[in-house]
Amino acid sequence: MAARVWRSSIRDALFKKLKSGPVGGGFAPRLASTAAGTRAAPKIPPPPRKGRLLTGTMIGLAIAGGAYVSTADEATFCGWLFKATKFLNPFFALLDPEVAHRLAVSAASHGLVPREKRPDPAILGLEVWGRKFTNPIGLAAGFDKNAEAVEGLLGLGFGFVEVGSVTPIPQEGNPKPRIFRLRQEGAIINRCGFNSEGIVVVAKRLGAQHGKRKMEETSSSLSSSGDEVKQGGKAGPGILGVNLGKNKTSEDAAADYVQGVHTLSQYADYLVINVSSPNTPGLRKLQGRKQLKDLVKKVQAARDEMQWAEEGPPPLLVKIAPDLSKQDLDDIAAVALALRLDGLIISNTTVSRPDPVSRHPLAGESGGLSGKPLFDLSTNILKEMYILTRGKIPLIGCGGVSSGEDAYKKIRAGATLVQLYTAFAYGGPALIPQIKSELAECLERDGFKSVQEAVGADCR
């Protein structure tokens, strides 16, 4: 029965996409979506020869999958599908980074990516903000800037997905080229500059998805006690975060963030104030003690004045930079504790060029550096912030995570949850189950019974 269902799904998806014309799918090095302004994003056809090669590979994988599934159980076939995505990475490496990214988002939005059917290891489950995460591994903001592929991305097995940054008014972002691969270093430099379709478009997408989920819940015969911690979030299985940004030309940053809260918070399981992108002039000044305090107060007030059900408003987090002084960190920690901020994301990209990037020909390109060279810098800042906040505020560790061991180090340094992006861009969907498996092994190896037990272990 399972085999017939899998064969039917593959056949239907394949025929549907072939009838509607060429589409791109898969994952490989890419970062940030294509620029979008007041006009709809143009369709970008892949180069003829590369496009044919990619389509042929996808068809071959689908045919091979149809043959394989007849002799495999669902879990085994699921594992095969994730491993098979590795074959697509070299083809995407041939494409321009933004074209590759656009195709990847399209693939996830159209269901042309694997769907995780296997349960996460029990040791990875944890509760944060009254929500149950099946695992602590999330996708950072920047990949799905406009909330086009939330369902497909959560289906890959992430414990949570963060969309955005979303600006109030659509904006193009910075001129191209603005993304540079440093493949040998496992890094990327980008200066995209909050390219966004705007909160109205994103709200429509999230609203449609939210309505679909509510209809499914209503039609379901399953019922749960009001005392139970809610499984999953507003986007379905998995937790959805919404990252808010400001427009480049805006003179009132607080008004931009407040507008984002009023429009998008009803669809979010948590909200993020992004004050740390290096690609929007003046944005990082909002991390100063007085500026941050005033901003957070206004955003919290905007959120709290809205009508909320029993579960209350979504948690509010702030995403900070790794390029901060000791005094900056002291100030941010003081504001976070005084205003009872719900969490911090540590960290955004860096404007520094640590070794070995400093010797790379592209090191002189302006923009934020992400990937492996950021790991030590961001982890040190994470550990320092955990100590300054005395472990009272949930922290999300982000920056340079490319393995389960990396995720484990972030957790031991104080992270309750962990995000990745650049490694996912290079490694594709196959990296997700690998990281979760490796993280579970690390926890068990050191005698921890849960993620929560390991949080901040290196700071005790």
Short mmCIF file of C-alpha atoms in Angstrom, two decimals:
data_model
loop_
_atom_site.label_atom_id
_atom_site.label_comp_id
_atom_site.label_asym_id
_atom_site.label_seq_id
_atom_site.Cartn_x
_atom_site.Cartn_y
_atom_site.Cartn_z
CA MET A 1 0.00 0.00 0.00
CA ALA A 2 2.80 2.44 0.97
CA ALA A 3 4.62 1.64 -2.26
CA ARG A 4 1.56 2.41 -4.38
CA VAL A 5 1.07 5.72 -2.57
CA TRP A 6 4.71 6.76 -3.10
CA ARG A 7 4.64 5.79 -6.81
CA SER A 8 1.40 7.68 -7.31
CA SER A 9 2.76 10.78 -5.57
CA ILE A 10 5.92 10.79 -7.65
CA ARG A 11 4.00 10.28 -10.89
CA ASP A 12 1.43 12.97 -10.15
CA ALA A 13 4.04 15.54 -9.09
CA LEU A 14 6.24 14.81 -12.08
CA PHE A 15 3.45 14.98 -14.67
CA LYS A 16 2.03 18.14 -13.10
CA LYS A 17 5.37 19.96 -13.27
CA LEU A 18 6.14 18.76 -16.80
CA LYS A 19 2.74 20.00 -18.04
CA SER A 20 3.23 23.42 -16.46
CA GLY A 21 6.68 23.92 -18.00
CA PRO A 22 10.25 23.83 -16.70
CA VAL A 23 10.74 24.52 -13.03
CA GLY A 24 13.82 24.49 -10.90
CA GLY A 25 14.22 22.59 -7.67
CA GLY A 26 16.90 21.40 -5.34
CA PHE A 27 19.50 22.94 -3.14
CA ALA A 28 23.11 24.07 -3.47
CA PRO A 29 25.18 27.14 -2.63
CA ARG A 30 22.96 30.18 -2.61
CA LEU A 31 21.91 32.96 -0.31
CA ALA A 32 19.14 35.55 -0.26
CA SER A 33 16.19 35.72 -2.61
CA THR A 34 16.05 37.68 -5.87
CA ALA A 35 15.26 41.34 -5.62
CA ALA A 36 11.57 42.17 -5.42
CA GLY A 37 9.90 45.52 -5.49
CA THR A 38 6.49 46.77 -6.41
CA ARG A 39 6.50 44.51 -9.49
CA ALA A 40 6.05 40.77 -9.30
CA ALA A 41 9.34 38.89 -9.32
CA PRO A 42 10.21 37.90 -12.91
CA LYS A 43 10.42 34.24 -13.84
CA ILE A 44 14.05 33.32 -14.34
CA PRO A 45 14.50 30.38 -16.75
CA PRO A 46 17.64 28.30 -16.21
CA PRO A 47 20.29 28.44 -18.90
CA PRO A 48 19.22 26.02 -21.68
CA ARG A 49 21.93 23.38 -21.37
CA LYS A 50 22.14 23.47 -17.58
CA GLY A 51 18.37 23.54 -17.33
CA ARG A 52 18.01 20.44 -19.49
CA LEU A 53 20.68 18.68 -17.47
CA LEU A 54 18.95 19.56 -14.21
CA THR A 55 15.52 18.49 -15.45
CA GLY A 56 16.93 15.22 -16.74
CA THR A 57 18.57 14.54 -13.39
CA MET A 58 15.31 15.20 -11.52
CA ILE A 59 13.38 12.90 -13.85
CA GLY A 60 16.02 10.22 -13.40
CA LEU A 61 15.81 10.52 -9.62
CA ALA A 62 12.02 10.30 -9.75
CA ILE A 63 12.11 7.18 -11.97
CA ALA A 64 14.76 5.57 -9.80
CA GLY A 65 12.75 6.45 -6.73
CA GLY A 66 9.62 4.86 -8.20
CA ALA A 67 11.53 1.64 -8.82
CA TYR A 68 13.24 1.69 -5.44
CA VAL A 69 10.12 2.32 -3.39
CA SER A 70 8.52 -0.93 -4.53
CA THR A 71 11.00 -2.80 -2.36
CA ALA A 72 11.51 -0.34 0.50
CA ASP A 73 9.51 0.70 3.54
CA GLU A 74 8.56 4.35 4.00
CA ALA A 75 11.38 5.22 6.41
CA THR A 76 14.05 3.63 4.23
CA PHE A 77 12.75 5.35 1.13
CA CYS A 78 12.64 8.68 2.98
CA GLY A 79 16.31 8.29 3.86
CA TRP A 80 17.14 7.46 0.25
CA LEU A 81 15.35 10.59 -0.99
CA PHE A 82 17.35 12.86 1.31
CA LYS A 83 20.63 11.27 0.25
CA ALA A 84 19.62 11.52 -3.42
CA THR A 85 19.40 15.32 -3.20
CA LYS A 86 23.21 15.40 -2.99
CA PHE A 87 23.31 14.59 -6.71
CA LEU A 88 21.66 17.94 -7.50
CA ASN A 89 24.15 20.12 -5.64
CA PRO A 90 26.86 20.14 -8.38
CA PHE A 91 24.33 21.33 -10.97
CA PHE A 92 23.22 24.23 -8.81
CA ALA A 93 26.84 25.14 -8.15
CA LEU A 94 27.08 26.02 -11.85
CA LEU A 95 24.34 28.64 -11.57
CA ASP A 96 24.48 32.24 -10.43
CA PRO A 97 23.88 32.28 -6.64
CA GLU A 98 20.60 34.22 -6.85
CA VAL A 99 19.27 32.10 -9.71
CA ALA A 100 20.15 28.95 -7.76
CA HIS A 101 18.43 30.35 -4.70
CA ARG A 102 15.32 31.30 -6.65
CA LEU A 103 15.07 27.77 -8.05
CA ALA A 104 15.56 26.28 -4.59
CA VAL A 105 12.75 28.36 -3.09
CA SER A 106 10.52 27.40 -6.01
CA ALA A 107 11.29 23.73 -5.45
CA ALA A 108 10.37 23.95 -1.77
CA SER A 109 7.20 25.93 -2.48
CA HIS A 110 6.02 23.39 -5.09
CA GLY A 111 6.72 20.29 -3.00
CA LEU A 112 9.72 19.20 -5.08
CA VAL A 113 11.79 18.45 -1.99
CA PRO A 114 11.87 15.40 0.29
CA ARG A 115 9.45 15.25 3.20
CA GLU A 116 10.74 13.86 6.47
CA LYS A 117 8.60 10.91 7.56
CA ARG A 118 10.88 9.58 10.29
CA PRO A 119 10.39 10.75 13.88
CA ASP A 120 13.12 12.82 15.48
CA PRO A 121 15.20 11.21 18.23
CA ALA A 122 13.32 11.68 21.50
CA ILE A 123 16.40 13.18 23.15
CA LEU A 124 16.16 16.22 20.82
CA GLY A 125 12.66 17.27 21.90
CA LEU A 126 12.32 20.35 24.09
CA GLU A 127 9.85 22.99 25.21
CA VAL A 128 10.46 26.72 24.70
CA TRP A 129 7.90 29.54 25.11
CA GLY A 130 5.16 26.97 25.80
CA ARG A 131 5.75 25.23 22.47
CA LYS A 132 7.10 21.77 21.86
CA PHE A 133 9.98 21.60 19.40
CA THR A 134 10.63 18.12 18.05
CA ASN A 135 14.25 19.17 17.58
CA PRO A 136 16.29 22.36 18.17
CA ILE A 137 17.61 22.76 14.61
CA GLY A 138 16.09 25.66 12.66
CA LEU A 139 16.51 27.48 9.36
CA ALA A 140 17.68 31.06 9.81
CA ALA A 141 16.04 34.09 8.20
CA GLY A 142 17.25 35.02 4.73
CA PHE A 143 16.41 31.86 2.83
CA ASP A 144 12.62 32.24 2.60
CA LYS A 145 12.48 36.01 2.76
CA ASN A 146 8.90 36.26 1.51
CA ALA A 147 7.26 33.21 3.15
CA GLU A 148 6.85 31.34 -0.11
CA ALA A 149 7.92 27.88 1.03
CA VAL A 150 7.18 27.52 4.75
CA GLU A 151 5.33 24.22 4.51
CA GLY A 152 7.96 22.61 2.28
CA LEU A 153 10.84 23.79 4.48
CA LEU A 154 9.23 22.60 7.71
CA GLY A 155 8.57 19.32 5.94
CA LEU A 156 12.31 18.86 5.46
CA GLY A 157 12.59 18.17 9.19
CA PHE A 158 13.60 21.51 10.66
CA GLY A 159 12.32 22.06 14.18
CA PHE A 160 11.52 25.64 13.21
CA VAL A 161 11.80 27.99 10.23
CA GLU A 162 12.27 31.76 10.32
CA VAL A 163 11.05 33.83 7.37
CA GLY A 164 12.14 37.35 6.46
CA SER A 165 13.52 39.84 7.00
CA VAL A 166 10.24 41.47 5.95
CA THR A 167 10.07 45.24 5.41
CA PRO A 168 6.87 47.34 5.50
CA ILE A 169 7.22 48.59 1.92
CA PRO A 170 8.59 46.41 -0.91
CA GLN A 171 12.19 47.23 -1.77
CA GLU A 172 14.74 45.96 -4.28
CA GLY A 173 17.69 45.71 -1.96
CA ASN A 174 21.23 46.58 -3.02
CA PRO A 175 22.50 46.42 -6.62
CA LYS A 176 23.76 43.13 -8.05
CA PRO A 177 26.12 41.35 -7.87
CA ARG A 178 25.61 41.13 -4.14
CA ILE A 179 26.32 37.49 -3.27
CA PHE A 180 29.77 35.90 -3.39
CA ARG A 181 30.60 32.25 -2.78
CA LEU A 182 33.78 31.29 -0.95
CA ARG A 183 33.39 27.58 -1.51
CA GLN A 184 36.70 26.34 -0.12
CA GLU A 185 36.09 28.23 3.13
CA GLY A 186 32.45 27.10 3.40
CA ALA A 187 31.44 30.75 3.49
CA ILE A 188 29.40 33.38 1.68
CA ILE A 189 29.61 37.18 1.58
CA ASN A 190 26.33 38.96 0.90
CA ARG A 191 25.16 42.55 0.80
CA CYS A 192 21.53 41.98 -0.24
CA GLY A 193 20.12 44.81 1.87
CA PHE A 194 16.69 43.55 2.97
CA ASN A 195 15.28 42.79 -0.49
CA SER A 196 11.63 42.13 0.34
CA GLU A 197 8.21 41.92 -1.26
CA GLY A 198 6.79 43.76 1.76
CA ILE A 199 4.50 42.91 4.65
CA VAL A 200 1.25 42.99 2.63
CA VAL A 201 2.37 40.20 0.28
CA VAL A 202 3.86 38.15 3.11
CA ALA A 203 0.72 38.60 5.24
CA LYS A 204 -1.45 37.26 2.41
CA ARG A 205 0.73 34.16 2.07
CA LEU A 206 0.87 33.46 5.78
CA GLY A 207 -2.85 34.19 6.14
CA ALA A 208 -3.74 31.66 3.45
CA GLN A 209 -1.55 29.05 5.10
CA HIS A 210 -2.98 29.84 8.53
CA GLY A 211 -6.53 29.47 7.19
CA LYS A 212 -5.70 26.14 5.60
CA ARG A 213 -4.33 24.82 8.89
CA LYS A 214 -7.39 25.97 10.82
CA MET A 215 -9.66 24.18 8.36
CA GLU A 216 -7.64 20.98 8.78
CA GLU A 217 -7.86 21.28 12.57
CA THR A 218 -11.63 21.81 12.40
CA SER A 219 -12.17 18.79 10.17
CA SER A 220 -9.90 16.59 12.26
CA SER A 221 -11.51 14.22 14.72
CA LEU A 222 -8.56 14.52 17.06
CA SER A 223 -9.03 16.59 20.21
CA SER A 224 -6.55 17.70 22.83
CA SER A 225 -6.78 18.90 26.42
CA GLY A 226 -6.34 22.62 27.05
CA ASP A 227 -3.65 21.76 29.61
CA GLU A 228 -1.42 20.12 27.01
CA VAL A 229 1.52 21.99 25.53
CA LYS A 230 0.71 22.71 21.91
CA GLN A 231 2.46 20.49 19.38
CA GLY A 232 3.85 22.48 16.51
CA GLY A 233 2.86 26.05 15.77
CA LYS A 234 0.71 28.32 13.67
CA ALA A 235 2.20 27.04 10.42
CA GLY A 236 1.46 23.40 11.27
CA PRO A 237 4.06 20.90 12.46
CA GLY A 238 7.14 22.88 13.39
CA ILE A 239 7.48 26.44 14.65
CA LEU A 240 7.35 29.57 12.49
CA GLY A 241 9.35 32.69 13.27
CA VAL A 242 8.88 36.02 11.48
CA ASN A 243 11.91 38.31 11.20
CA LEU A 244 11.09 42.02 10.88
CA GLY A 245 13.28 44.63 9.16
CA LYS A 246 13.13 48.34 8.38
CA ASN A 247 13.09 50.04 5.00
CA LYS A 248 16.35 51.59 3.85
CA THR A 249 14.84 55.05 3.39
CA SER A 250 12.71 55.02 6.55
CA GLU A 251 13.42 57.76 9.07
CA ASP A 252 11.39 56.12 11.83
CA ALA A 253 12.71 52.60 12.50
CA ALA A 254 10.33 51.97 15.40
CA ALA A 255 7.32 52.75 13.19
CA ASP A 256 8.52 50.17 10.65
CA TYR A 257 8.85 47.43 13.26
CA VAL A 258 5.50 48.33 14.84
CA GLN A 259 3.84 48.08 11.43
CA GLY A 260 5.38 44.64 11.00
CA VAL A 261 4.06 43.55 14.39
CA HIS A 262 0.53 44.77 13.68
CA THR A 263 0.42 43.02 10.31
CA LEU A 264 2.31 39.77 10.83
CA SER A 265 2.36 38.82 14.52
CA GLN A 266 -0.96 36.95 14.33
CA TYR A 267 0.73 34.37 12.08
CA ALA A 268 3.99 34.04 14.02
CA ASP A 269 5.02 31.66 16.78
CA TYR A 270 7.76 34.16 17.59
CA LEU A 271 8.84 37.58 16.28
CA VAL A 272 12.34 38.90 15.68
CA ILE A 273 13.52 42.51 15.60
CA ASN A 274 16.50 42.52 13.24
CA VAL A 275 18.79 45.40 14.20
CA SER A 276 22.03 43.77 13.13
CA SER A 277 22.20 43.44 9.34
CA PRO A 278 25.38 45.18 8.14
CA ASN A 279 23.79 45.95 4.77
CA THR A 280 21.26 48.62 5.80
CA PRO A 281 22.91 51.97 6.66
CA GLY A 282 22.55 52.96 10.30
CA LEU A 283 20.69 49.81 11.34
CA ARG A 284 23.32 48.56 13.79
CA LYS A 285 23.16 51.83 15.71
CA LEU A 286 19.84 50.57 17.07
CA GLN A 287 21.84 48.12 19.22
CA GLY A 288 22.96 50.98 21.49
CA ARG A 289 21.55 50.87 25.03
CA LYS A 290 19.15 53.81 24.79
CA GLN A 291 18.14 53.17 21.18
CA LEU A 292 17.47 49.47 21.81
CA LYS A 293 15.54 50.13 25.00
CA ASP A 294 13.28 52.68 23.33
CA LEU A 295 12.74 50.44 20.31
CA VAL A 296 11.90 47.29 22.28
CA LYS A 297 9.47 49.20 24.51
CA LYS A 298 7.54 50.50 21.51
CA VAL A 299 7.43 47.14 19.79
CA GLN A 300 6.37 45.32 22.97
CA ALA A 301 3.60 47.89 23.51
CA ALA A 302 2.37 47.44 19.93
CA ARG A 303 2.26 43.67 20.36
CA ASP A 304 0.60 43.74 23.77
CA GLU A 305 -2.17 46.16 22.73
CA MET A 306 -3.49 43.63 20.21
CA GLN A 307 -6.20 41.10 21.01
CA TRP A 308 -4.82 37.66 21.83
CA ALA A 309 -6.33 34.27 22.63
CA GLU A 310 -5.47 32.27 25.74
CA GLU A 311 -2.00 31.40 24.46
CA GLY A 312 -1.11 35.09 24.49
CA PRO A 313 1.11 37.13 22.16
CA PRO A 314 4.10 35.66 20.33
CA PRO A 315 7.50 35.91 22.05
CA LEU A 316 9.67 38.84 20.96
CA LEU A 317 13.38 38.35 20.22
CA VAL A 318 16.19 40.63 19.07
CA LYS A 319 18.89 39.53 16.60
CA ILE A 320 22.30 41.02 17.34
CA ALA A 321 25.63 41.31 15.52
CA PRO A 322 28.84 39.43 16.32
CA ASP A 323 30.89 42.61 15.92
CA LEU A 324 30.14 44.04 19.36
CA SER A 325 32.36 45.33 22.16
CA LYS A 326 32.18 44.11 25.75
CA GLN A 327 30.33 47.31 26.66
CA ASP A 328 27.83 46.74 23.84
CA LEU A 329 27.12 43.23 25.13
CA ASP A 330 26.71 44.53 28.69
CA ASP A 331 24.20 47.12 27.49
CA ILE A 332 22.18 44.63 25.41
CA ALA A 333 22.06 42.14 28.29
CA ALA A 334 20.88 44.86 30.67
CA VAL A 335 18.08 45.91 28.31
CA ALA A 336 17.05 42.31 27.69
CA LEU A 337 16.78 41.57 31.41
CA ALA A 338 15.14 44.87 32.36
CA LEU A 339 12.44 44.61 29.66
CA ARG A 340 12.06 40.84 30.02
CA LEU A 341 12.85 40.19 26.41
CA ASP A 342 11.80 36.70 25.36
CA GLY A 343 15.05 35.82 23.63
CA LEU A 344 18.11 36.82 21.62
CA ILE A 345 19.49 35.45 18.35
CA ILE A 346 23.29 35.37 18.32
CA SER A 347 24.36 36.22 15.74
CA ASN A 348 23.98 37.89 12.36
CA THR A 349 26.77 38.01 9.75
CA THR A 350 30.10 39.71 10.46
CA VAL A 351 31.82 42.59 8.68
CA SER A 352 35.19 41.22 9.80
CA ARG A 353 37.22 38.82 7.65
CA PRO A 354 38.78 36.22 9.97
CA ASP A 355 41.30 33.73 8.62
CA PRO A 356 41.31 32.07 6.16
CA VAL A 357 38.86 34.49 4.49
CA SER A 358 41.24 37.42 4.94
CA ARG A 359 43.51 35.92 2.28
CA HIS A 360 40.71 35.24 -0.22
CA PRO A 361 40.49 37.39 -3.39
CA LEU A 362 36.86 38.24 -2.50
CA ALA A 363 37.67 39.35 1.05
CA GLY A 364 37.49 42.98 -0.06
CA GLU A 365 33.85 42.72 -1.10
CA SER A 366 31.60 44.67 1.27
CA GLY A 367 28.83 42.85 3.08
CA GLY A 368 28.26 40.31 5.82
CA LEU A 369 30.27 37.11 6.05
CA SER A 370 28.48 33.88 7.00
CA GLY A 371 29.50 30.25 7.21
CA LYS A 372 32.30 28.31 8.89
CA PRO A 373 34.67 31.25 9.50
CA LEU A 374 31.97 32.90 11.62
CA PHE A 375 31.60 29.95 14.02
CA ASP A 376 34.19 30.85 16.67
CA LEU A 377 33.33 34.56 16.76
CA SER A 378 29.59 34.01 17.07
CA THR A 379 29.98 31.18 19.61
CA ASN A 380 32.19 33.32 21.86
CA ILE A 381 29.60 36.11 21.78
CA LEU A 382 26.88 33.54 22.52
CA LYS A 383 28.75 32.25 25.57
CA GLU A 384 29.39 35.76 26.85
CA MET A 385 25.72 36.70 26.49
CA TYR A 386 24.59 33.54 28.29
CA ILE A 387 26.79 34.50 31.24
CA LEU A 388 25.63 38.14 31.20
CA THR A 389 21.94 37.14 31.16
CA ARG A 390 22.58 34.43 33.78
CA GLY A 391 20.81 31.85 31.63
CA LYS A 392 17.46 33.55 32.19
CA ILE A 393 16.72 34.28 28.53
CA PRO A 394 16.48 31.67 25.77
CA LEU A 395 19.23 32.19 23.21
CA ILE A 396 19.31 31.00 19.60
CA GLY A 397 22.81 30.20 18.39
CA CYS A 398 23.44 31.06 14.75
CA GLY A 399 26.65 31.31 12.76
CA GLY A 400 28.85 28.69 11.13
CA VAL A 401 26.91 25.56 12.12
CA SER A 402 27.63 22.76 9.65
CA SER A 403 27.49 19.58 11.74
CA GLY A 404 25.86 18.04 14.78
CA GLU A 405 29.06 18.66 16.72
CA ASP A 406 28.84 22.37 15.85
CA ALA A 407 25.22 22.49 17.02
CA TYR A 408 26.23 20.73 20.23
CA LYS A 409 28.97 23.31 20.88
CA LYS A 410 26.43 26.10 20.44
CA ILE A 411 24.14 24.43 22.96
CA ARG A 412 26.93 23.93 25.49
CA ALA A 413 27.82 27.61 25.02
CA GLY A 414 24.28 28.63 26.01
CA ALA A 415 21.98 28.16 23.03
CA THR A 416 18.58 26.62 23.64
CA LEU A 417 17.94 26.47 19.89
CA VAL A 418 20.31 26.51 16.90
CA GLN A 419 19.95 27.92 13.39
CA LEU A 420 21.87 27.30 10.18
CA TYR A 421 21.80 28.68 6.67
CA THR A 422 25.08 28.73 4.73
CA ALA A 423 25.86 25.07 5.45
CA PHE A 424 22.33 24.18 4.33
CA ALA A 425 22.93 26.13 1.12
CA TYR A 426 26.05 24.10 0.42
CA GLY A 427 24.91 20.74 1.77
CA GLY A 428 21.22 20.68 0.88
CA PRO A 429 18.40 18.69 2.55
CA ALA A 430 20.66 15.70 3.28
CA LEU A 431 22.44 17.80 5.90
CA ILE A 432 19.36 18.12 8.14
CA PRO A 433 18.90 14.48 9.23
CA GLN A 434 22.69 14.18 9.46
CA ILE A 435 22.96 17.09 11.92
CA LYS A 436 20.08 15.80 14.04
CA SER A 437 21.56 12.32 14.22
CA GLU A 438 25.02 13.64 15.11
CA LEU A 439 23.60 15.97 17.77
CA ALA A 440 21.71 13.09 19.42
CA GLU A 441 24.93 11.07 19.47
CA CYS A 442 26.83 13.96 21.10
CA LEU A 443 24.23 14.32 23.86
CA GLU A 444 24.17 10.59 24.58
CA ARG A 445 27.98 10.37 24.47
CA ASP A 446 28.32 12.93 27.26
CA GLY A 447 25.53 11.53 29.39
CA PHE A 448 22.85 14.18 28.78
CA LYS A 449 19.26 12.97 28.71
CA SER A 450 17.92 16.03 26.89
CA VAL A 451 18.96 19.17 25.03
CA GLN A 452 17.87 21.29 27.97
CA GLU A 453 20.34 19.56 30.30
CA ALA A 454 23.22 20.50 28.00
CA VAL A 455 22.32 24.19 27.57
CA GLY A 456 25.15 26.31 28.98
CA ALA A 457 27.19 23.32 30.15
CA ASP A 458 30.45 25.11 29.27
CA CYS A 459 29.47 28.14 31.36
CA ARG A 460 28.93 26.37 34.66
#
